[in-house]
Short mmCIF file of C-alpha atoms and ligand atoms in Angstrom, two decimals:
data_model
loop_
_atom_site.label_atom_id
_atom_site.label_comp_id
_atom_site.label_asym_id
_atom_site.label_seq_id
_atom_site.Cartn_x
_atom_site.Cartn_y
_atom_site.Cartn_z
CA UNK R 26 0.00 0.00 0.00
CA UNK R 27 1.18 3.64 -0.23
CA UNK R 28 1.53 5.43 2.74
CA UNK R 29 0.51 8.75 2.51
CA UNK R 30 1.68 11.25 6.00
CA UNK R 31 0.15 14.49 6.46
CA UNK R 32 0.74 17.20 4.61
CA UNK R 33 1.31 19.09 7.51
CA UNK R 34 4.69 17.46 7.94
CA UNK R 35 5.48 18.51 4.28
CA UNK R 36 4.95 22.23 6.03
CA UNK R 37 8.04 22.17 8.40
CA UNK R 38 11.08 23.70 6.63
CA UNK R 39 13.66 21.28 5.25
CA UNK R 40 16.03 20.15 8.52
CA UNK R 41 19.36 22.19 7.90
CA UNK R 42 21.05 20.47 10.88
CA UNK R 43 20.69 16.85 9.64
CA UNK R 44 23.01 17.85 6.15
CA UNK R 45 25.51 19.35 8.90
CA UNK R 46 25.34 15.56 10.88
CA UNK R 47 25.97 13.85 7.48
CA UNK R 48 28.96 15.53 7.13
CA UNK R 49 30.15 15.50 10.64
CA UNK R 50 29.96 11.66 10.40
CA UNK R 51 31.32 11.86 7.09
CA UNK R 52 34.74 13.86 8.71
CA UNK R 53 34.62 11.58 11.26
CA UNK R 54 34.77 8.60 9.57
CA UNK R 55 38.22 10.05 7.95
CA UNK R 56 39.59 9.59 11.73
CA UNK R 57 38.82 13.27 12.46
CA UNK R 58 38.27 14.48 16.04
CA UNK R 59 35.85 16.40 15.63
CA UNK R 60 34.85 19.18 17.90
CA UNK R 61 31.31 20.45 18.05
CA UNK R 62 30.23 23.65 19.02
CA UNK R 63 26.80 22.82 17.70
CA UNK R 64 24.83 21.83 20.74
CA UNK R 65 22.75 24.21 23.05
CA UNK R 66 23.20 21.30 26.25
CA UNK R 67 25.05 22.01 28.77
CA UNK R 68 27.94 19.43 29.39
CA UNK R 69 28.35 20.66 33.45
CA UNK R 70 26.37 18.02 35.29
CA UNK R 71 22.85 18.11 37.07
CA UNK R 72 24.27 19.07 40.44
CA UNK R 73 24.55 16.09 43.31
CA UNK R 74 21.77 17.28 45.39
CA UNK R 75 18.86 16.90 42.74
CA UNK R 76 19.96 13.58 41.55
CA UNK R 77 19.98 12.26 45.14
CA UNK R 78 16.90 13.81 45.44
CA UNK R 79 15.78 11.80 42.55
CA UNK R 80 16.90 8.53 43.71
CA UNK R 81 15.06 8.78 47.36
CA UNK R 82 12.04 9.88 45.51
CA UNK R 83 12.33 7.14 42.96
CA UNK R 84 12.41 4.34 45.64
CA UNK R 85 8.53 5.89 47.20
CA UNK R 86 6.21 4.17 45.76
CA UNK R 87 3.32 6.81 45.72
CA UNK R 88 5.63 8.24 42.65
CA UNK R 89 5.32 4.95 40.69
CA UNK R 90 1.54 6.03 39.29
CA UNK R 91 0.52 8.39 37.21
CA UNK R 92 0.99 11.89 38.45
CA UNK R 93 -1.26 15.23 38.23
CA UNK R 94 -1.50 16.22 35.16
CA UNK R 95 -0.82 20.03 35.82
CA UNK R 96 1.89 18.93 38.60
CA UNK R 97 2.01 18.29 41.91
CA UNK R 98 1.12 21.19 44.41
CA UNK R 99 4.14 20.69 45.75
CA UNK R 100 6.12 21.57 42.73
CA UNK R 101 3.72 24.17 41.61
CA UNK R 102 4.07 25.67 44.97
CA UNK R 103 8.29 25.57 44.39
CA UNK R 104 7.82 27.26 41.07
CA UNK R 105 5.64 29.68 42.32
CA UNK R 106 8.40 30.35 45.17
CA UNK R 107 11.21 30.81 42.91
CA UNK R 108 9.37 33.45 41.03
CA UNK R 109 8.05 35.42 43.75
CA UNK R 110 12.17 35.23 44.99
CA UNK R 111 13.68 35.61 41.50
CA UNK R 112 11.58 37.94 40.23
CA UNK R 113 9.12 39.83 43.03
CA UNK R 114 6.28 38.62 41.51
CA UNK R 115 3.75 36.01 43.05
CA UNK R 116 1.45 33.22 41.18
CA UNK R 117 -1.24 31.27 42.47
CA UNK R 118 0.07 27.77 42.18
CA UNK R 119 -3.61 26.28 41.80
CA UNK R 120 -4.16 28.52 38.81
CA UNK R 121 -1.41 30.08 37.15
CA UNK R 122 1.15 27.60 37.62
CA UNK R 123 1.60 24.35 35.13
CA UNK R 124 4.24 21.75 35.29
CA UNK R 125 5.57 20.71 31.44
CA UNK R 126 7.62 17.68 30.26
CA UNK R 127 10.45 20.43 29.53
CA UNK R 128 9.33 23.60 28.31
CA UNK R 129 9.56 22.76 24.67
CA UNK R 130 6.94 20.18 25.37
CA UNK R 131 4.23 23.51 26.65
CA UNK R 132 5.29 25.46 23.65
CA UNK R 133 4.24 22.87 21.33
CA UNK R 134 1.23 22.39 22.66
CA UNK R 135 0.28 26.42 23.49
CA UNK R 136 -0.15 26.80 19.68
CA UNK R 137 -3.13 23.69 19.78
CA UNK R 138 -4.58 25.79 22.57
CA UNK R 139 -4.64 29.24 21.53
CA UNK R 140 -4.17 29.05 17.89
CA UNK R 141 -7.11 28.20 14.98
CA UNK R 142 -6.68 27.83 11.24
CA UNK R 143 -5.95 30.88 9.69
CA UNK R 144 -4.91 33.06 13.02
CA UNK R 145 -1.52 34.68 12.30
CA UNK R 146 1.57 33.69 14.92
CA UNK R 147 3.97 36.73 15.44
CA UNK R 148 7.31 34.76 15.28
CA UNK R 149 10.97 36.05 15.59
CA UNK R 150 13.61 34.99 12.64
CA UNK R 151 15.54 33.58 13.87
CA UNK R 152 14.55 31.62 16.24
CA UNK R 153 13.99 28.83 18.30
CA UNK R 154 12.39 26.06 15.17
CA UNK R 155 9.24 25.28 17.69
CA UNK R 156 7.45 28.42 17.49
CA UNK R 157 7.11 27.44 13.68
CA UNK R 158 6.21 23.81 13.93
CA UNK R 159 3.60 24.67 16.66
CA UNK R 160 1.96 27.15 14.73
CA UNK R 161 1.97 25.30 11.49
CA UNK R 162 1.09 22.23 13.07
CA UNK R 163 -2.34 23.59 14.02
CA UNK R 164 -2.77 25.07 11.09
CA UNK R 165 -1.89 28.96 11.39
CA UNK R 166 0.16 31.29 9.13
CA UNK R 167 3.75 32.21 10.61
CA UNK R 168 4.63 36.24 9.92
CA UNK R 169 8.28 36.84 10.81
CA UNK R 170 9.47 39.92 12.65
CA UNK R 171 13.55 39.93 11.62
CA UNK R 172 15.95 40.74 14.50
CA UNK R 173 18.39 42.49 13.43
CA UNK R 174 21.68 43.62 14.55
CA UNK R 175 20.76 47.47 14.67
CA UNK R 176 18.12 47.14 16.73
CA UNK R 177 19.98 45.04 18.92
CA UNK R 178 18.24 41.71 17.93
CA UNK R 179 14.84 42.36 19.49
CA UNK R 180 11.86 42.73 17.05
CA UNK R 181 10.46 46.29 15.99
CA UNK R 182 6.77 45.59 16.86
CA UNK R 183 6.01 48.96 15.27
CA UNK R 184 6.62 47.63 11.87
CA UNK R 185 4.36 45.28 11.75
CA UNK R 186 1.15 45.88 9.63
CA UNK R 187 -2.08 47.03 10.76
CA UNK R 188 -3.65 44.58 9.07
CA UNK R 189 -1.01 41.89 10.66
CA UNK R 190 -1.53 43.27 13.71
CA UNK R 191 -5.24 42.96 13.94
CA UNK R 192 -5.19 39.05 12.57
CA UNK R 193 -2.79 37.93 15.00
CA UNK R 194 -3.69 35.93 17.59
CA UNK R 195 0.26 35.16 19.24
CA UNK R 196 3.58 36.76 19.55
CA UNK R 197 6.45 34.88 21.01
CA UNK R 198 9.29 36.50 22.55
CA UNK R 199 12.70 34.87 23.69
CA UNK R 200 14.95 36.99 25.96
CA UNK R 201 18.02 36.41 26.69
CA UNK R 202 17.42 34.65 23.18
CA UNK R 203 18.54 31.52 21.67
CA UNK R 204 20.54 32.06 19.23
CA UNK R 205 21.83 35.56 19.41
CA UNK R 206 22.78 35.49 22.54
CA UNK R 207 20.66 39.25 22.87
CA UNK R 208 19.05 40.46 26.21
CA UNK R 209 16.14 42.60 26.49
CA UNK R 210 15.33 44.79 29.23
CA UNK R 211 12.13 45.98 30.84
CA UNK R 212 11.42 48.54 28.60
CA UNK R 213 11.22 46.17 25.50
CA UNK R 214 8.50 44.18 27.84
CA UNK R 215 6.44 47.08 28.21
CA UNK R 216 6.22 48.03 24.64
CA UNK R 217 5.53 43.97 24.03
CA UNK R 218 2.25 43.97 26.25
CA UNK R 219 1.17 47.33 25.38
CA UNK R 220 1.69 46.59 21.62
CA UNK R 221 -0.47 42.87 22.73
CA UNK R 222 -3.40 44.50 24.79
CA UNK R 223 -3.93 47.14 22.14
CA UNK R 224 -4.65 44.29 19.34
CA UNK R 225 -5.65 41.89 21.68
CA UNK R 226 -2.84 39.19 21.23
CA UNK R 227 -1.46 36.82 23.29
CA UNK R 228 2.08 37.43 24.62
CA UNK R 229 4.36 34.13 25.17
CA UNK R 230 7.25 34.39 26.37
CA UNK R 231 10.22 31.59 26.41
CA UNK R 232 12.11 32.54 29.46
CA UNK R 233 14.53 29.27 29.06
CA UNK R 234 17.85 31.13 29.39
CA UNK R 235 17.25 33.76 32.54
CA UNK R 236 19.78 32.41 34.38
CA UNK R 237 22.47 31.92 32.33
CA UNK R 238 23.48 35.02 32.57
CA UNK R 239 26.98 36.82 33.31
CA UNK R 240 28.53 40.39 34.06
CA UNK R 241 25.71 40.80 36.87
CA UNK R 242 22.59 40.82 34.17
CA UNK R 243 19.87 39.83 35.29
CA UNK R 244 17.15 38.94 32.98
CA UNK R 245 13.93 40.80 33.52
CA UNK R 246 10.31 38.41 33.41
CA UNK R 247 7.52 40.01 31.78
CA UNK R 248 5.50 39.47 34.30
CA UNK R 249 7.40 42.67 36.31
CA UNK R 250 5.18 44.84 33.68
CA UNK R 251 2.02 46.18 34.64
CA UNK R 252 -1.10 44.03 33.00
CA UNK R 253 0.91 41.24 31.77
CA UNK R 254 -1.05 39.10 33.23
CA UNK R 255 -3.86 39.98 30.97
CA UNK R 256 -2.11 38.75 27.93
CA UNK R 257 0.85 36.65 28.46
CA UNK R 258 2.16 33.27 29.93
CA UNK R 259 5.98 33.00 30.32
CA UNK R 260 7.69 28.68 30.11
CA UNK R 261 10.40 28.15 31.90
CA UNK R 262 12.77 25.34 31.66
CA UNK R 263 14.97 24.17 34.32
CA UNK R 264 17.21 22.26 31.61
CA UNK R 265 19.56 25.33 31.10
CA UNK R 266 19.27 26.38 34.55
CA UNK R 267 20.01 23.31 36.40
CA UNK R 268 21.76 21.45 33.18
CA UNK R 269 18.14 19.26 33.51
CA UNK R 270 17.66 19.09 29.33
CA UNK R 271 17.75 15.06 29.68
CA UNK R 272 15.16 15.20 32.40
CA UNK R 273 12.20 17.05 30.91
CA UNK R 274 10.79 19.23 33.37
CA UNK R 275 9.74 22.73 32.75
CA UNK R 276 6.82 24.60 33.68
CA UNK R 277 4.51 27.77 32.90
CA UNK R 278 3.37 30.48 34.10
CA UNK R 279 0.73 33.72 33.66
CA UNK R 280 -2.99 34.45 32.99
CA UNK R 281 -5.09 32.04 34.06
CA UNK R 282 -7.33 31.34 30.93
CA UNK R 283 -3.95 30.39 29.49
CA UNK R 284 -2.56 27.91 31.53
CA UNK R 285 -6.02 26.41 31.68
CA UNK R 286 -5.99 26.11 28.04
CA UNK R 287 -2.68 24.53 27.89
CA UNK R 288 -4.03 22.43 30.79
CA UNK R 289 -6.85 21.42 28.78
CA UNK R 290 -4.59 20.32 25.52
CA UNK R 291 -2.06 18.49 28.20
CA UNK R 292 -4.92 16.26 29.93
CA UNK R 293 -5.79 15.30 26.29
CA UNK R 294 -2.23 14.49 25.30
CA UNK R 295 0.06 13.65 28.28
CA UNK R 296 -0.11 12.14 31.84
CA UNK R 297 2.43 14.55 33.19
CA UNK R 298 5.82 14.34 34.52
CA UNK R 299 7.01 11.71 36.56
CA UNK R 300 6.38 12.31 40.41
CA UNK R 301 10.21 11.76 40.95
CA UNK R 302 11.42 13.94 38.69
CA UNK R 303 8.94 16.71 39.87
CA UNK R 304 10.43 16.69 43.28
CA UNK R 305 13.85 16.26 42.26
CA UNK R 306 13.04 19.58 40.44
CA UNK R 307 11.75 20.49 43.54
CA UNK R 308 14.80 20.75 45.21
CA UNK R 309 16.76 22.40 42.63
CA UNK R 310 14.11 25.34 42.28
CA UNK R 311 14.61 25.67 46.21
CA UNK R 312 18.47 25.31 46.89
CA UNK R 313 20.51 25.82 43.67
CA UNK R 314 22.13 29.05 43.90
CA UNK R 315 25.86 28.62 45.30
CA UNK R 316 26.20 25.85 41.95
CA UNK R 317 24.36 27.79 39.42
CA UNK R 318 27.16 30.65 40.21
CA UNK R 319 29.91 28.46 39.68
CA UNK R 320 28.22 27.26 36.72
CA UNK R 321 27.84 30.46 35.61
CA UNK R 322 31.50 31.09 36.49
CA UNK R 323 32.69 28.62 34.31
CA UNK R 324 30.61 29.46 31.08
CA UNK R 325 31.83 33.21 31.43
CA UNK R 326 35.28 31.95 31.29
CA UNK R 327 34.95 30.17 27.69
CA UNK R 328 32.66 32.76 26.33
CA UNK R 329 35.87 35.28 27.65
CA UNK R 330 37.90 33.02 26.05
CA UNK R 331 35.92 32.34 22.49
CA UNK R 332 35.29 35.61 21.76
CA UNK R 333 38.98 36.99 22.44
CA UNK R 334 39.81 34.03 19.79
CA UNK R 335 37.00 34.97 17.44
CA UNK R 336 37.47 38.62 17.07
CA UNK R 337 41.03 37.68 17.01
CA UNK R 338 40.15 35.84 13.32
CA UNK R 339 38.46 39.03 12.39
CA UNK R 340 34.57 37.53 12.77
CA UNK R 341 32.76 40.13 14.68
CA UNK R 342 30.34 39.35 17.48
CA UNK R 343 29.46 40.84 20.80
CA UNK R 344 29.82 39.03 24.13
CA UNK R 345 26.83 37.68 25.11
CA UNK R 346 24.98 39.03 28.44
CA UNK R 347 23.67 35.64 28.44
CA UNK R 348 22.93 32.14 27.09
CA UNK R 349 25.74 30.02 26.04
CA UNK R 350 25.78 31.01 23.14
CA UNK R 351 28.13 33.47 21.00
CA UNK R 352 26.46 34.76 17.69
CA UNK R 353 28.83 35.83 15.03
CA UNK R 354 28.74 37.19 11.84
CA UNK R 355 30.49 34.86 8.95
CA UNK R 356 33.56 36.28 6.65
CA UNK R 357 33.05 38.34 3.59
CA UNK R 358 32.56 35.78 0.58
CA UNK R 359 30.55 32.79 2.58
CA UNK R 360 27.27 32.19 3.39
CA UNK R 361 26.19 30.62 6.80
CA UNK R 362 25.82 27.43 4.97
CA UNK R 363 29.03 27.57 2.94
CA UNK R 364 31.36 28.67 6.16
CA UNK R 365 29.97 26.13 8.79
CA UNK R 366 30.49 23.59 5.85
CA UNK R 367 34.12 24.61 5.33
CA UNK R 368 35.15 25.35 8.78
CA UNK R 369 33.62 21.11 9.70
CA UNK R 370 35.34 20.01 6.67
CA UNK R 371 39.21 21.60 6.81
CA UNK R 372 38.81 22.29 10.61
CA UNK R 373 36.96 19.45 11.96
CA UNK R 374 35.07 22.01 14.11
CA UNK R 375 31.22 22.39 13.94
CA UNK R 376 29.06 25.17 14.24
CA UNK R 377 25.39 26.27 13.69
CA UNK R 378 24.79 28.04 10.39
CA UNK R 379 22.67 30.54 11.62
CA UNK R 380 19.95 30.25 8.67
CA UNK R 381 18.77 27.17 10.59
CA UNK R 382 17.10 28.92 12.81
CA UNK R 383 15.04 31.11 9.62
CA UNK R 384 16.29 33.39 6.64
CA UNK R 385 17.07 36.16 9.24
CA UNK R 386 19.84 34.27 10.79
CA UNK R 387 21.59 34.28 7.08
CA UNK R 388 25.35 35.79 7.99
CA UNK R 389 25.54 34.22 11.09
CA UNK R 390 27.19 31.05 12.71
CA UNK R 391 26.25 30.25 16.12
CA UNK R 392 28.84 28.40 18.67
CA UNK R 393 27.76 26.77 21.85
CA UNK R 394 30.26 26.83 24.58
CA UNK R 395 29.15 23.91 26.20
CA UNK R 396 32.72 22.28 26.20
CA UNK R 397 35.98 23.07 28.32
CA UNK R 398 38.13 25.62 27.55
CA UNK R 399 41.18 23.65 26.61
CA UNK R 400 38.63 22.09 23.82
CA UNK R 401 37.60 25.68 22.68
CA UNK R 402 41.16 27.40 22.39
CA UNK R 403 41.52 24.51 20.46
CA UNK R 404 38.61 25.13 17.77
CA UNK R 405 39.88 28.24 17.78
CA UNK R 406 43.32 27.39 16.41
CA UNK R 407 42.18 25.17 14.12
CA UNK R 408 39.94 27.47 12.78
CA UNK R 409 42.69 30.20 12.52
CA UNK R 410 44.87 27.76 10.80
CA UNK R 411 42.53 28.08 7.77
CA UNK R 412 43.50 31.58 7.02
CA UNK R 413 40.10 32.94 6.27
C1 LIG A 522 16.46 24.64 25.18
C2 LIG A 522 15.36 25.56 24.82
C3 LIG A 522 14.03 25.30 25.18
C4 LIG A 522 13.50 23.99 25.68
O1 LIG A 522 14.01 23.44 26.74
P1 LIG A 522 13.34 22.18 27.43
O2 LIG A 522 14.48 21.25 27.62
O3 LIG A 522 12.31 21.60 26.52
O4 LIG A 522 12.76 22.71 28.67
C5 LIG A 522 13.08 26.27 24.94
N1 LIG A 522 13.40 27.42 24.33
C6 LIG A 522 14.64 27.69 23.94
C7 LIG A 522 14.91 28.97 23.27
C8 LIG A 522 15.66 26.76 24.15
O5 LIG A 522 16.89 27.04 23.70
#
């Protein structure tokens, strides 16, 4: 028989990053260490005390069924906590609080909740891919707002088309952003929900990175804006925070009507996230400051010491406030696609073109500095060596 998958899957751009993992294997196969600076996971650990917080909560049997499916209390209650400390602002944990099998899980699912066929999704370019495949996937029409260097990667929302403006229905957000590495402060916020309760659209905002964060930024929440909570949820991941990514545990938070909806699409979808895990995350929301410093510590050293060597080569990029990620533009003469593919080949190194993440990342290679230092001089001189 002929098999015949939906044509929605036909919609999702063609996968840049799987030609790059051909031809990493392909180096590799010629005996070549490779080095990648392609991965946004950290390689630092999940601290001691949540994984023995794990294991005593795996061995309790009450954690062995099937959990709430918008979290325990418990953890709703921690997440709740850390907000109200991190960021002054408080949540009720019954209602504006939902646990998420990692946050990229919640902003797959936000678009089935919120969006309908036809409604227009406000989405940045570049970006992180799920804001696309969400939207598409229940069957709304992606308009891209560029970021762009001059205005300091962080969308101008007064370009956008009256028209645009009054069909859309979302507008995601990402600061400190994957992949520029850009910050925004709490002005940007402001114009962002008055820009959302003027047209009535909702404001999401993927808060993944906030503290990865160096220099003494701190990365606002939108939810320290007046009215926010009329319009806007904000996910948060604790896979960056509290190198987590393999556990999948996130959670959102924000209006009401919007975590509900979420809710809704969840109980129809998921059973939630296993009880163990949940307090495991649990105890990192409650005690992990003295490791995420050191953490922090150690990713400001190799960003120090990546984009010394970069600039050194003559490839412009800033330092980032935050994320581990540096976002730099490519020589004169390449494209994204043409440098990352010469720099795996003769170097053996691989980075991110940054067109993966949409057209507006065209000029742009990201590197993740989720290696050791010794590792990353090392890129560096082998990239040097091929006298761009
Ligand atoms: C890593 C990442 C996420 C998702 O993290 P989870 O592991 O699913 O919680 C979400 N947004 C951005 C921008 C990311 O880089």
């Amino acid at each position: 028989m002929q098999i015949n998958l939906a044509k929605r899957l036909g919609k999702l751009p063609p996968y840049l990053f799987a030609e790059l993992d051909r031809l990493k294997k392909e180096v590799q196969a010629k005996g070549v260490d490779v080095i990648s600076l392609g991965i946004g996971d950290p390689d630092l650990p999940t601290p001691d005390y949540i994984v023995a917080a794990l294991k005593q909560a795996a061995e309790k049997p009450v954690n062995h069924r099937y959990p709430d499916y918008e979290g325990l209390e418990s953890f709703r209650a921690a997440a709740a906590n850390w907000y109200q400390r991190r960021f002054g602002v408080s949540f009720d944990p019954k209602t504006e609080v939902c646990a998420l099998i990692g946050s990229k899980e919640g902003i797959a699912n936000f678009s089935t909740a919120v969006i309908d066929p036809g409604d227009i999704v406000l989405i940045p370019d570049p970006g992180y891919p799920v804001y696309f495949s969400g939207c598409t996937f229940s069957g709304g029409e992606a308009y891209f707002l560029p970021l762009r260097k001059q205005n300091g990667f962080l969308p101008d929302l007064g370009s956008i088309p009256l028209e645009v403006a009054r069909r859309a229905k979302l507008l995601w957000v990402n600061y400190p952003n994957n992949p520029t590495g850009a910050v925004a402060d709490l002005s940007f916020f402001k114009t962002a929900v008055e820009f959302c309760l003027r047209n009535d659209i909702i404001l999401a905002h993927d808060l993944a990175y906030s503290e990865i964060a160096y220099d003494g930024y701190r990365a606002p929440s939108v939810f320290e804006v007046d009215r926010a909570r009329e319009c806007a949820v904000e996910f948060h991941s604790l896979s960056k925070t509290f190198s987590m990514t393999g556990w999948r545990v996130g959670f959102v938070v924000g209006n009401p009507t919007l975590v509900a909806g979420l809710g809704k699409v969840k109980t129809n979808t998921d059973s939630g996230v296993f009880q163990g895990i949940q307090e495991a995350a649990i105890a990192a929301l409650e005690g992990g400051d003295d490791t995420l410093r050191q953490y922090c510590a150690t990713y400001k050293q190799r960003r120090d010491v990546m984009v010394t060597a970069l600039r050194d080569l003559g490839l412009a990029c800033d330092a980032p406030k935050a994320t581990f990620y540096i976002w730099a533009e490519v020589p004169k003469g390449y494209t994204s696609a043409s440098f990352s593919e010469r720099v795996l080949k003769e170097a053996g190194v691989v980075i991110t073109p940054g067109s993966g993440f949409g057209n507006g990342g065209e000029g742009y290679v990201r590197l993740s500095i989720t290696i050791g230092t010794e590792r990353l001089k090392e890129a560096a001189a082998r990239i040097k060596a091929l006298k761009l």
